[in-house]
């Protein structure tokens, strides 16, 4: 199950059984056999998804719907709260989560079907709520870009969360959406230390690349905020003010942060990571996490799960409040997205699709049909 050897370019070398597995096996280290190779390739499986918009009613999340173009994430962030979701597909939340990915190749088509339904009610969709929409495999699969093209065509607002610099590839779409008040972006910035980034988020963009993404997006008129998440005691929490300051200098308008969350299988994976890279402070770090979570490693209560509780969490909250006030990182005006344009855009697109379908009737009936791809009624 576990390997003491780090896998280059991966967040973990362990592949613990998922919690739904009917049976488990344990590999014993006899000093001869290395269970996990020093390198591990990425396998991508294409999926024909049955639905694409995920709904939630969580009171501490500022959106009620999201789209995740991929299952699993090649960035390999050891702390990722989404790791346990891989268990639903009979895969491990460990190395499998980073190396055995699923691409929802019909995402854009499904989205268009959903937006075309008469009963659909428009509200901003979040891209990247669970796994990163701009992880490395997006360069080839382009599912996120296709999704944005549909959203732009339907004038549907979207908010994007990413730590991938690949977002700049889609600057043409994002600039146009920003002009129409249809997009906002939050760049996740966890550390300014390249060495820490490489073991904490091995395949995510470098800190300088993320700051550049903020700068370029802002120059294109896209409203951008910074998300300092997660804050980990004794690992990166001392960087909070520096992260906010650098993001502000790059052009960020707003900021937020989240305390480290360790649900289900993430807790033992993170503990193993600490013992591998920070053996002398591992026990202390885990103790501080418990102090911020009511004695446990994870608190699922709405509200407190994001910020924690206790003296350490309170101090972090105070530091954050002082920093954003000093830097002026509390602007919200640019993040108000327009939902009013959606209905007319939907009517335009449905008209175009309907006319195209009608024009394909047999030739004997074609005299009854006026072929036109209208831009409106």
Coordinates of C-alpha atoms in Angstrom, one line a residue:
X1 CA 0.0 0.0 0.0
X2 CA 2.7 2.4 1.0
X3 CA 6.2 3.3 -0.2
X4 CA 8.9 5.1 1.6
X5 CA 10.3 6.4 -1.7
X6 CA 9.0 9.6 -3.2
X7 CA 7.8 9.4 -6.8
X8 CA 9.3 12.2 -8.8
X9 CA 6.7 14.7 -9.9
X10 CA 4.0 13.3 -7.7
X11 CA 2.5 14.4 -4.4
X12 CA 2.5 10.9 -2.9
X13 CA 4.0 7.5 -3.5
X14 CA 1.2 5.7 -1.6
X15 CA -1.9 4.1 -3.0
X16 CA -4.1 3.3 0.1
X17 CA -7.1 1.2 -0.6
X18 CA -10.3 3.3 -1.0
X19 CA -12.8 3.1 1.8
X20 CA -15.3 1.2 -0.3
X21 CA -12.9 -1.7 -1.2
X22 CA -14.4 -5.1 -0.2
X23 CA -11.0 -6.5 0.7
X24 CA -7.5 -5.1 1.4
X25 CA -3.9 -6.3 1.0
X26 CA -0.8 -5.1 2.8
X27 CA 2.6 -5.0 1.1
X28 CA 5.5 -5.8 3.5
X29 CA 8.8 -4.1 2.8
X30 CA 11.6 -6.8 2.8
X31 CA 14.2 -4.4 1.5
X32 CA 14.3 -6.0 -2.0
X33 CA 11.2 -5.0 -3.8
X34 CA 10.2 -1.4 -4.5
X35 CA 6.4 -1.4 -4.9
X36 CA 6.2 2.0 -6.6
X37 CA 8.6 3.1 -9.4
X38 CA 10.6 6.3 -9.1
X39 CA 8.5 7.7 -11.9
X40 CA 4.9 7.2 -12.7
X41 CA 3.1 8.0 -16.0
X42 CA -0.4 9.5 -16.3
X43 CA -3.2 7.4 -17.7
X44 CA -6.3 9.2 -19.0
X45 CA -9.6 7.5 -19.7
X46 CA -12.3 9.2 -21.7
X47 CA -15.8 9.2 -20.2
X48 CA -19.2 9.9 -21.7
X49 CA -20.7 11.7 -18.8
X50 CA -24.4 11.6 -18.1
X51 CA -24.6 15.0 -16.4
X52 CA -22.2 17.9 -16.1
X53 CA -23.5 20.5 -13.7
X54 CA -23.1 19.6 -10.0
X55 CA -25.4 21.3 -7.6
X56 CA -24.7 22.0 -3.9
X57 CA -26.5 23.8 -1.1
X58 CA -23.6 24.4 1.2
X59 CA -24.1 27.8 3.1
X60 CA -20.3 28.5 3.3
X61 CA -19.7 28.2 -0.5
X62 CA -20.5 31.2 -2.6
X63 CA -22.0 29.2 -5.5
X64 CA -24.7 26.6 -6.0
X65 CA -23.4 24.9 -9.2
X66 CA -20.1 23.8 -10.6
X67 CA -18.5 21.9 -13.5
X68 CA -15.5 19.7 -13.2
X69 CA -14.2 18.7 -16.7
X70 CA -11.9 16.0 -15.2
X71 CA -12.0 13.4 -12.4
X72 CA -8.7 13.3 -10.5
X73 CA -6.0 16.0 -10.9
X74 CA -2.4 15.7 -12.3
X75 CA -1.3 18.7 -10.1
X76 CA -0.9 16.1 -7.3
X77 CA -1.4 18.5 -4.4
X78 CA -0.9 16.4 -1.3
X79 CA -3.5 18.3 0.7
X80 CA -6.3 18.2 -1.9
X81 CA -9.7 17.7 -0.2
X82 CA -11.0 16.2 -3.5
X83 CA -8.8 13.1 -3.2
X84 CA -11.4 11.0 -1.4
X85 CA -13.8 11.4 -4.4
X86 CA -11.6 9.0 -6.4
X87 CA -12.9 6.2 -4.2
X88 CA -16.3 6.4 -5.8
X89 CA -14.6 5.1 -9.0
X90 CA -12.9 2.2 -7.3
X91 CA -9.5 4.0 -7.3
X92 CA -7.2 5.1 -4.6
X93 CA -7.2 8.7 -3.3
X94 CA -3.4 8.4 -3.3
X95 CA -1.3 8.0 -6.4
X96 CA -4.3 6.9 -8.5
X97 CA -5.8 10.4 -7.9
X98 CA -2.8 12.0 -9.7
X99 CA -2.1 9.3 -12.3
X100 CA -5.4 7.7 -13.3
X101 CA -7.5 10.5 -14.6
X102 CA -10.9 10.6 -16.3
X103 CA -11.7 13.2 -19.0
X104 CA -15.4 14.1 -19.6
X105 CA -15.0 14.5 -23.3
X106 CA -18.7 15.3 -23.9
X107 CA -18.8 18.1 -21.3
X108 CA -19.4 20.9 -23.7
X109 CA -22.2 19.1 -25.5
X110 CA -23.9 18.2 -22.3
X111 CA -23.6 21.7 -21.0
X112 CA -25.3 23.1 -24.2
X113 CA -28.1 20.6 -23.8
X114 CA -28.6 21.8 -20.2
X115 CA -28.5 25.5 -21.0
X116 CA -31.0 25.0 -23.8
X117 CA -33.7 23.5 -21.5
X118 CA -36.7 25.9 -21.0
X119 CA -36.6 25.4 -17.2
X120 CA -33.0 26.2 -16.7
X121 CA -32.4 29.2 -14.4
X122 CA -29.2 31.1 -14.8
X123 CA -26.7 31.6 -11.9
X124 CA -22.9 31.7 -12.1
X125 CA -21.2 28.3 -12.6
X126 CA -17.9 27.6 -11.0
X127 CA -15.2 25.8 -12.9
X128 CA -12.6 24.1 -10.7
X129 CA -14.5 23.6 -7.5
X130 CA -13.2 20.0 -7.1
X131 CA -10.3 19.4 -9.6
X132 CA -8.4 22.0 -11.5
X133 CA -9.8 22.8 -15.0
X134 CA -6.3 23.8 -16.2
X135 CA -4.3 20.8 -15.1
X136 CA -1.7 19.6 -17.6
X137 CA -4.0 17.2 -19.6
X138 CA -6.2 20.2 -20.5
X139 CA -3.5 21.2 -23.0
X140 CA -4.4 18.1 -25.1
X141 CA -8.1 17.6 -24.3
X142 CA -9.2 21.2 -24.3
X143 CA -12.5 20.4 -22.5
X144 CA -12.3 23.5 -20.4
X145 CA -11.9 25.7 -23.4
X146 CA -14.8 24.0 -25.2
X147 CA -16.9 24.6 -22.1
X148 CA -16.0 28.3 -22.0
X149 CA -17.0 28.6 -25.7
X150 CA -20.4 27.3 -24.9
X151 CA -20.8 29.6 -21.9
X152 CA -19.7 32.6 -23.9
X153 CA -22.1 31.8 -26.7
X154 CA -25.0 31.5 -24.2
X155 CA -23.8 34.6 -22.3
X156 CA -23.7 32.5 -19.2
X157 CA -21.5 33.8 -16.2
X158 CA -18.7 31.6 -14.9
X159 CA -16.2 31.8 -12.0
X160 CA -12.9 30.0 -12.4
X161 CA -10.6 28.6 -9.7
X162 CA -7.2 27.4 -10.8
X163 CA -3.5 27.2 -10.0
X164 CA -2.6 26.5 -13.7
X165 CA -0.9 29.0 -15.9
X166 CA -2.5 27.3 -18.9
X167 CA -5.5 29.6 -18.3
X168 CA -3.6 32.3 -20.4
X169 CA -4.2 30.1 -23.4
X170 CA -7.8 31.1 -23.3
X171 CA -7.2 34.8 -22.8
X172 CA -9.2 35.6 -26.0
X173 CA -12.3 34.0 -24.6
X174 CA -11.8 35.4 -21.1
X175 CA -11.2 39.0 -22.2
X176 CA -14.4 38.9 -24.2
X177 CA -16.3 37.4 -21.3
X178 CA -14.9 40.0 -19.0
X179 CA -16.1 42.8 -21.3
X180 CA -19.6 41.3 -20.9
X181 CA -19.2 40.9 -17.2
X182 CA -19.4 37.1 -17.5
X183 CA -16.3 35.9 -15.8
X184 CA -14.2 36.2 -12.7
X185 CA -11.0 34.2 -11.9
X186 CA -9.4 33.2 -8.6
X187 CA -5.8 32.1 -8.8
X188 CA -4.8 29.7 -6.0
X189 CA -1.4 30.8 -4.5
X190 CA -0.1 28.7 -1.7
X191 CA 3.6 29.5 -1.4
X192 CA 6.3 31.7 -3.0
X193 CA 8.9 29.1 -2.3
X194 CA 9.7 27.0 -5.4
X195 CA 11.2 24.1 -3.4
X196 CA 8.1 23.9 -1.2
X197 CA 5.8 24.1 -4.3
X198 CA 7.6 21.2 -5.9
X199 CA 6.8 18.8 -3.0
X200 CA 3.5 20.3 -2.0
X201 CA 2.0 20.8 -5.5
X202 CA 4.4 19.0 -7.8
X203 CA 2.8 19.5 -11.2
X204 CA 1.1 22.9 -10.6
X205 CA 2.5 26.1 -12.1
X206 CA 5.4 27.8 -10.3
X207 CA 4.5 30.7 -8.0
X208 CA 6.0 33.3 -10.5
X209 CA 3.9 31.8 -13.3
X210 CA 0.7 32.2 -11.2
X211 CA 1.6 35.8 -10.4
X212 CA 2.2 36.4 -14.1
X213 CA -1.2 34.9 -14.8
X214 CA -2.8 37.4 -12.4
X215 CA -1.0 40.2 -14.1
X216 CA -1.8 39.3 -17.7
X217 CA -5.5 38.5 -16.9
X218 CA -5.9 41.9 -15.2
X219 CA -4.2 43.7 -18.1
X220 CA -6.9 42.0 -20.3
X221 CA -9.7 43.4 -18.0
X222 CA -10.5 40.1 -16.3
X223 CA -11.4 40.5 -12.6
X224 CA -8.9 38.4 -10.6
X225 CA -8.7 37.4 -6.9
X226 CA -6.2 35.4 -5.1
X227 CA -7.0 32.3 -3.0
X228 CA -4.4 31.5 -0.3
X229 CA -5.3 27.9 0.3
X230 CA -4.6 25.9 2.2
X231 CA -2.8 27.6 5.1
X232 CA -0.8 24.9 6.8
X233 CA 0.6 25.5 10.3
X234 CA 4.4 25.6 10.4
X235 CA 4.6 24.9 6.7
X236 CA 3.3 28.0 4.8
X237 CA 1.2 30.0 7.2
X238 CA 4.1 32.4 7.8
X239 CA 3.8 33.4 4.1
X240 CA 0.2 34.7 4.3
X241 CA 1.1 38.5 4.2
X242 CA 3.8 38.0 1.5
X243 CA 1.3 36.0 -0.6
X244 CA -1.3 38.7 -0.4
X245 CA 1.3 41.5 -1.0
X246 CA 2.7 39.8 -4.2
X247 CA -0.8 39.1 -5.5
X248 CA -1.8 42.7 -4.9
X249 CA 1.3 43.9 -6.8
X250 CA 0.3 41.6 -9.7
X251 CA -3.1 43.2 -9.9
X252 CA -5.4 41.0 -7.7
X253 CA -8.6 42.8 -6.6
X254 CA -9.7 40.5 -3.9
X255 CA -8.5 37.7 -1.7
X256 CA -9.6 34.8 0.5
X257 CA -8.0 31.9 2.4
X258 CA -8.8 28.5 3.7
X259 CA -7.3 26.6 6.6
X260 CA -6.0 23.1 5.8
X261 CA -8.7 20.4 5.6
X262 CA -7.9 16.7 6.0
X263 CA -11.1 14.7 5.2
X264 CA -11.0 10.9 5.1
X265 CA -8.0 9.4 3.3
X266 CA -6.3 12.8 3.0
X267 CA -5.3 12.8 6.7
X268 CA -3.0 9.7 6.6
X269 CA -1.6 10.8 3.2
X270 CA -0.7 14.2 4.5
X271 CA 0.8 12.7 7.7
X272 CA 3.0 10.4 5.6
X273 CA 4.1 13.4 3.5
X274 CA 5.0 15.4 6.7
X275 CA 7.1 12.5 8.0
X276 CA 8.9 12.2 4.6
X277 CA 9.8 15.9 4.1
X278 CA 9.5 17.4 7.6
X279 CA 10.1 14.5 10.0
X280 CA 11.3 16.7 12.9
X281 CA 8.2 18.9 12.9
X282 CA 5.6 16.4 11.7
X283 CA 4.1 15.6 15.1
X284 CA 3.9 19.3 16.0
X285 CA 2.2 20.2 12.8
X286 CA -0.5 17.5 13.2
X287 CA -1.0 18.7 16.8
X288 CA -1.6 22.3 15.7
X289 CA -4.1 21.0 13.1
X290 CA -6.0 19.2 15.8
X291 CA -6.0 22.3 18.0
X292 CA -7.6 24.2 15.1
X293 CA -10.2 21.4 14.5
X294 CA -11.6 20.8 18.0
X295 CA -9.2 18.0 18.7
X296 CA -9.8 16.1 15.4
X297 CA -8.0 16.3 12.1
X298 CA -11.1 17.4 10.2
X299 CA -14.2 19.4 11.0
X300 CA -17.1 19.0 8.5
X301 CA -19.2 21.8 10.1
X302 CA -20.2 24.5 7.7
X303 CA -18.3 27.7 8.3
X304 CA -15.7 26.4 10.7
X305 CA -14.4 23.8 8.2
X306 CA -13.0 26.6 6.1
X307 CA -11.4 28.8 8.7
X308 CA -10.9 26.5 11.8
X309 CA -11.3 27.5 15.4
X310 CA -9.1 28.2 18.4
X311 CA -6.2 30.5 19.1
X312 CA -4.2 29.6 16.0
X313 CA -7.1 30.0 13.6
X314 CA -8.1 33.3 15.3
X315 CA -4.6 34.7 14.9
X316 CA -4.6 33.7 11.2
X317 CA -8.0 35.4 10.7
X318 CA -6.7 38.6 12.4
X319 CA -3.6 38.6 10.3
X320 CA -5.6 38.1 7.1
X321 CA -8.1 40.9 8.0
X322 CA -5.3 43.4 8.7
X323 CA -3.4 42.5 5.5
X324 CA -6.4 42.8 3.1
X325 CA -7.4 46.1 4.8
X326 CA -3.8 47.5 4.4
X327 CA -3.5 46.3 0.8
X328 CA -7.1 47.1 -0.3
X329 CA -7.7 43.5 -1.3
X330 CA -11.4 43.7 -0.4
X331 CA -12.9 44.9 -3.6
X332 CA -16.0 43.0 -4.7
X333 CA -17.5 45.2 -7.4
X334 CA -15.7 43.6 -10.3
X335 CA -16.9 40.1 -9.2
X336 CA -20.6 40.8 -9.7
X337 CA -21.4 38.8 -12.8
X338 CA -24.3 39.5 -15.3
X339 CA -27.1 36.9 -15.5
X340 CA -29.5 39.1 -17.4
X341 CA -28.0 38.5 -20.9
X342 CA -28.5 34.7 -20.7
X343 CA -32.1 34.4 -21.7
X344 CA -31.8 36.4 -25.0
X345 CA -28.6 34.5 -25.8
X346 CA -30.3 31.2 -25.2
X347 CA -33.2 32.2 -27.5
X348 CA -30.7 33.0 -30.2
X349 CA -28.9 29.7 -29.9
X350 CA -32.0 27.6 -29.7
X351 CA -33.3 29.4 -32.8
X352 CA -30.1 28.7 -34.7
X353 CA -30.1 25.0 -33.7
X354 CA -33.8 24.6 -34.6
X355 CA -33.4 26.2 -38.0
X356 CA -30.4 24.0 -38.8
X357 CA -32.2 20.8 -37.8
X358 CA -35.3 21.8 -39.8
X359 CA -33.3 22.5 -42.9
X360 CA -32.1 18.9 -43.0
X361 CA -35.6 17.4 -43.8
X362 CA -35.9 15.5 -47.1
X363 CA -35.8 17.5 -50.3
X364 CA -39.5 16.9 -51.0
X365 CA -40.3 19.0 -47.9
X366 CA -37.6 21.6 -48.3
X367 CA -39.9 24.1 -50.0
X368 CA -41.7 24.5 -46.7
X369 CA -38.6 25.4 -44.7
X370 CA -36.7 28.6 -44.7
X371 CA -33.0 27.8 -44.1
X372 CA -31.4 30.4 -41.9
X373 CA -28.9 30.5 -39.1
X374 CA -30.4 33.5 -37.3
X375 CA -28.7 35.8 -34.8
X376 CA -32.1 36.5 -33.3
X377 CA -35.8 36.4 -34.0

